[in-house]
Amino acid sequence: MIQLEHIEKVYRTDSLETVALSNINVAVQQGEFVSIMGPSGSGKSTLLNMLGLLDEPTAGTIALHGKPLQSFRDKELAQVRNREIGFIFQSFHLISDLRVVDNVEIPLLYRKGLSGSERRKLALEALDAVGLTSRTKHFPTQLSGGQQQRVAIARAIVGKPSLLLADEPTGNLDSAMSEEIMSILHELNQKRGTTIAMVTHDERLATQTDRTIRIFDGRQVQ
Amino acid sequence: MLANYLKLALAVLRRRKFFTFVSLFGISFTLAVLLVVTALLDSIVNGYPPETNLERTLGVRDMVMMSPDGKNTWQGPAGYGLLDKYVRTLPSAEKVSILSAEAYWVAAYKNGSKFDVGFKYTDGEFWQILDFQFLEGAAFTADDEKNANFVAVISKSLRERYFGEANAVGKTIEIDGQRFRVVGVVPDVPVYRFTPFADIWVPISTSKSTTYKNELMGGFQAIILAKNAGDFPAIKAEFREALKHAQFPDPKEYNQLYGGADTVLESIARMMFQAPEFDTHVERLVAIFFTLMLLFMLLPAINLVNLNVSRIMERASEIGVRKAFGASRVTLVGQFVTENLVLTLCGGLIGFILSIAVLHFLNTVQIIPYGKGDFHINGRIFFYGMCIITFFGLFSGVYPAWKMSRLNPVQALKGGV
Ligand SMILES: Nc1ncnc2c1ncn2[C@@H]1O[C@H](COP(=O)(O)OP(=O)(O)OP(=O)(O)O)[C@@H](O)[C@H]1O
Ligand SMILES: [Mg+2]
């Protein structure tokens, strides 16, 4: 479904040059559940951003369904992100000015042909799926870390993307909640056929996935 | 989509109270000042009673007379002789009236107290071109002027001064050593309507001297009523042609005349840029006016741009999220511009309310003589106001929005710009 070839990502500042990724070759197949592991700072989030077409590599090519990233115009890229990709960010990134349910509706706003009530209905369904039906009118700052995490998950799945990118989706949750989230992800993967790439530090969670990509210091080790 | 933009805009403005307050204050204050100025100008330049025929009226006001070598110029109001000879005879004019260039302030006495009275010489046509509503009596006529009858039309205020509550028609009034019989009383005219304004209007022929009759320059103006504004070019051209063939008493002293039959705006331009030319450069006046308005708006607009740009930082993560979930650049620009327009429209609304309050105050306190109840926000001014506000909203919103929309989503999510 998505293919990364010879990816290199270098962050340059005036004095520093950080190689975040070097010579990464990853192909994620349709319907796969892939986990990404590696120490802190090894480039996992950077890799996930590449898979989500959110960032451009310094060198190398990214192709979605065989079509190279460079060939997308801004509007097409936005469409692809909207329809195909759902992001769960490492630090949630909820919009503090908006209520929970409005946060969850965001991906649907950029989709044509959905009425306000349809959007609301889908958003509430997604919140139901993550067990947050009682907090829909709250603002993000009025929620606990775990609850915010679940809002972020609801927002990522509300648009039924074909590729779900999850950056430590269980990082802030206790083990019971983690299991619950994992079962949601497995269900999406199996029932809807959603392709999932998930960053995790937890070996136990990684073993539940189809395969694990390991990164060390920006390099693929397996 | 628009409904969403609006909803979001209101949510953001509610949550960012300080930002909203500062912006609203700047916008509403600016707009209020601009609207008050516009309303004042509107009530001068556009036709309100008694100048209801203003849109088909031209005036001959300031002229320039020049010596053969161009070294001596005489600038100022036209003379009666010139107006009588070259304006009254214009073929395309329907009616022409000659009157004092402005009201003289003459001292008047009543019951031992002294006060100033606005005094104007005019003729019979004056009362036909202008639309006075007589409270009592009627206007004096062309015959009164021809026969130098000592008759006068007075303002309501002057009647009160002299006669209290009683009627004035038939009674006499003494001004500047001359006695006039009052034939009519009209409502007060605000002092800034410089063509019709006076407290007492009398026939030109009652003047103490008759030398004015042949003078080319000095002390008078003419107003010309056209059948409609479509005749303006013909009248202007005829007058210009007449000036070119004007006869001078001593051509060695002066032998050129410049001036024109102008609308109010053109008259103001001619006075401001007094040049020995036929053109009034009214477009220059309009340009200056708009430049001043722009400059005045610039400061609060730049302030808002600045606030908006600095808020990009604050909202970087929101922009990152929206991009990650499928907002295109165009959509984001739309969102932020709408947000800014909502803000400026709210400011505009407050500005309108403020300006109505200020105008109401001006109307009640009567700072300007006889300017009572004369200023209002009409449809035209409302339209100007909306134009200003929309311009303001777009000007201060588009650049920050464009900048926001170009952020790299990953950088934005990290909060960097
Ligand atoms: N904007 C940036 N400028 C400079 N260096 C950066 C930038 N973003 C990331 N890096 C560097 O790139 C490397 C990879 O970062 P990344 O966020 O991908 O790590 P990670 O594997 O997700 O770590 P963690 O497990 O802590 O989230 C790090 O060394 C980081 O310092
Ligand atoms: Mg990370």
XYZ file of C-alpha atoms in Angstrom, chain B residues 8-226:
219
model
C -15.214 27.852 15.004
C -14.518 31.563 14.681
C -17.005 32.384 17.424
C -15.621 29.630 19.650
C -12.076 30.920 19.203
C -13.071 34.530 19.836
C -14.939 33.575 22.978
C -12.015 31.612 24.314
C -9.406 34.287 23.543
C -11.019 37.150 25.343
C -8.076 39.481 25.613
C -7.127 39.186 21.981
C -10.739 39.712 21.002
C -11.068 42.752 23.206
C -7.922 44.451 21.928
C -8.833 43.798 18.319
C -12.437 44.867 18.707
C -11.397 48.048 20.426
C -9.013 49.036 17.638
C -11.443 48.206 14.866
C -14.546 49.764 16.361
C -12.780 52.964 17.344
C -11.272 53.370 13.882
C -14.538 52.681 12.126
C -16.488 55.015 14.410
C -14.132 57.903 13.635
C -14.262 57.195 9.908
C -18.040 56.944 9.929
C -18.490 60.184 11.825
C -16.185 61.982 9.389
C -17.984 60.405 6.445
C -21.385 61.351 7.838
C -20.260 64.962 8.274
C -18.842 65.080 4.747
C -21.919 63.365 3.384
C -24.182 65.963 4.873
C -22.116 68.688 3.171
C -21.514 67.122 -0.221
C -24.867 65.447 -0.763
C -28.256 66.988 -1.147
C -30.190 67.644 2.012
C -32.853 70.361 2.267
C -32.749 73.069 1.168
C -30.204 71.728 -1.321
C -32.463 68.985 -2.637
C -31.535 69.804 -6.236
C -27.847 69.440 -5.532
C -27.337 66.586 -7.966
C -28.331 68.878 -10.837
C -26.686 72.023 -9.508
C -23.299 73.475 -10.379
C -21.584 76.419 -8.739
C -19.156 79.067 -9.893
C -17.155 79.993 -6.827
C -13.421 80.702 -6.723
C -11.797 82.098 -9.855
C -8.282 83.046 -10.843
C -7.599 86.217 -12.825
C -4.119 86.628 -14.270
C -1.966 89.337 -15.812
C -0.624 88.942 -19.384
C 2.849 87.942 -18.175
C 1.345 85.534 -15.611
C 3.113 87.269 -12.721
C 0.049 88.794 -11.112
C -2.766 86.561 -10.097
C -5.946 87.399 -8.281
C -7.559 84.394 -6.672
C -10.869 84.408 -4.926
C -14.616 84.556 -5.370
C -15.972 85.716 -8.691
C -17.399 89.210 -9.153
C -21.022 90.045 -9.877
C -20.176 91.507 -13.266
C -18.525 88.325 -14.457
C -21.344 86.101 -13.188
C -24.037 88.353 -14.590
C -22.414 88.575 -17.984
C -21.008 85.072 -18.490
C -23.000 82.729 -16.238
C -26.550 84.095 -16.382
C -26.292 83.855 -20.164
C -25.167 80.201 -20.394
C -27.507 78.592 -22.970
C -27.701 75.157 -21.322
C -28.454 76.457 -17.838
C -32.073 76.200 -16.754
C -31.780 78.739 -13.931
C -28.943 80.811 -12.546
C -28.786 82.570 -9.215
C -26.133 85.023 -8.064
C -25.484 85.425 -4.367
C -22.807 86.469 -1.889
C -19.780 84.183 -1.920
C -20.394 83.581 1.765
C -22.484 85.003 4.563
C -21.102 88.200 6.077
C -21.223 88.380 9.840
C -22.861 91.685 10.676
C -23.559 93.043 14.087
C -27.205 93.330 15.102
C -28.716 94.800 18.223
C -31.838 93.920 20.058
C -32.840 95.161 23.515
C -29.340 96.478 24.109
C -27.567 93.171 23.412
C -25.320 92.688 20.414
C -25.090 89.528 18.339
C -23.749 88.376 14.999
C -26.055 87.702 12.106
C -25.193 85.805 8.931
C -26.116 88.149 6.089
C -26.336 87.236 2.438
C -27.223 89.090 -0.755
C -29.103 87.099 -3.301
C -31.697 87.271 -6.060
C -35.135 85.889 -6.912
C -33.874 82.703 -8.649
C -32.111 81.676 -5.459
C -35.474 80.763 -3.938
C -36.410 78.708 -6.972
C -33.223 76.686 -7.198
C -33.082 75.985 -3.478
C -35.894 74.203 -1.745
C -36.757 76.255 1.338
C -39.860 75.418 3.310
C -41.399 78.678 4.348
C -42.633 78.789 7.942
C -44.484 81.995 7.085
C -44.678 84.325 4.142
C -42.832 83.671 0.915
C -39.609 84.424 -0.908
C -38.817 87.752 -2.462
C -38.921 87.790 -6.253
C -36.809 88.779 -9.210
C -38.861 91.987 -9.371
C -37.957 92.814 -5.754
C -34.347 92.454 -6.788
C -34.789 94.526 -9.930
C -36.531 97.327 -8.032
C -34.182 97.216 -5.061
C -37.005 96.667 -2.612
C -35.852 96.542 0.985
C -37.305 93.139 1.748
C -35.773 90.165 3.582
C -36.246 86.495 4.297
C -35.043 85.570 7.783
C -34.258 82.379 9.648
C -36.380 80.953 12.427
C -33.666 81.738 14.990
C -33.460 85.352 13.899
C -37.237 85.665 14.138
C -37.084 84.385 17.722
C -34.340 86.863 18.515
C -36.307 89.829 17.237
C -39.921 88.924 17.664
C -40.064 86.076 20.163
C -42.972 83.793 19.488
C -44.764 86.310 17.289
C -44.983 86.272 13.500
C -42.444 88.351 11.624
C -43.892 88.870 8.153
C -44.729 92.523 7.541
C -42.527 93.729 10.379
C -39.242 95.533 9.803
C -35.815 94.577 10.956
C -32.757 96.829 11.103
C -29.432 95.367 10.075
C -26.247 97.322 9.533
C -28.074 100.612 9.382
C -30.640 99.478 6.801
C -34.276 98.638 7.440
C -35.807 95.627 5.727
C -39.395 94.463 5.645
C -39.632 90.746 6.446
C -41.461 88.843 3.702
C -40.706 85.256 4.712
C -39.326 83.020 7.463
C -37.462 79.746 6.779
C -35.994 77.051 9.037
C -32.394 77.434 10.194
C -29.745 76.303 7.733
C -26.638 74.656 9.193
C -23.580 76.873 8.825
C -21.601 74.220 6.915
C -24.107 74.327 4.032
C -22.156 77.241 2.756
C -24.262 77.974 -0.304
C -27.681 78.441 1.311
C -26.575 79.408 4.821
C -27.532 82.800 6.320
C -29.784 84.294 8.970
C -31.066 86.992 6.673
C -31.238 87.087 2.895
C -31.835 90.375 1.065
C -31.826 91.490 -2.620
C -28.368 92.276 -4.004
C -29.621 95.605 -5.305
C -30.127 96.904 -1.752
C -26.356 97.083 -1.512
C -25.057 100.463 -0.372
C -22.887 100.879 -3.462
C -23.390 99.831 -7.080
C -19.734 99.341 -8.085
C -20.093 95.580 -7.689
C -22.194 95.468 -10.842
C -19.259 95.528 -13.251
C -16.571 93.761 -11.240
C -15.026 90.586 -12.604
C -13.683 89.443 -9.249
C -14.855 89.673 -5.676
C -17.582 88.707 -3.285
C -20.058 86.596 -5.269
C -20.880 83.107 -6.439
C -23.399 81.695 -8.857
C -25.391 78.509 -8.687
C -26.598 76.945 -11.886
C -29.548 74.584 -12.081
C -29.309 72.150 -14.983
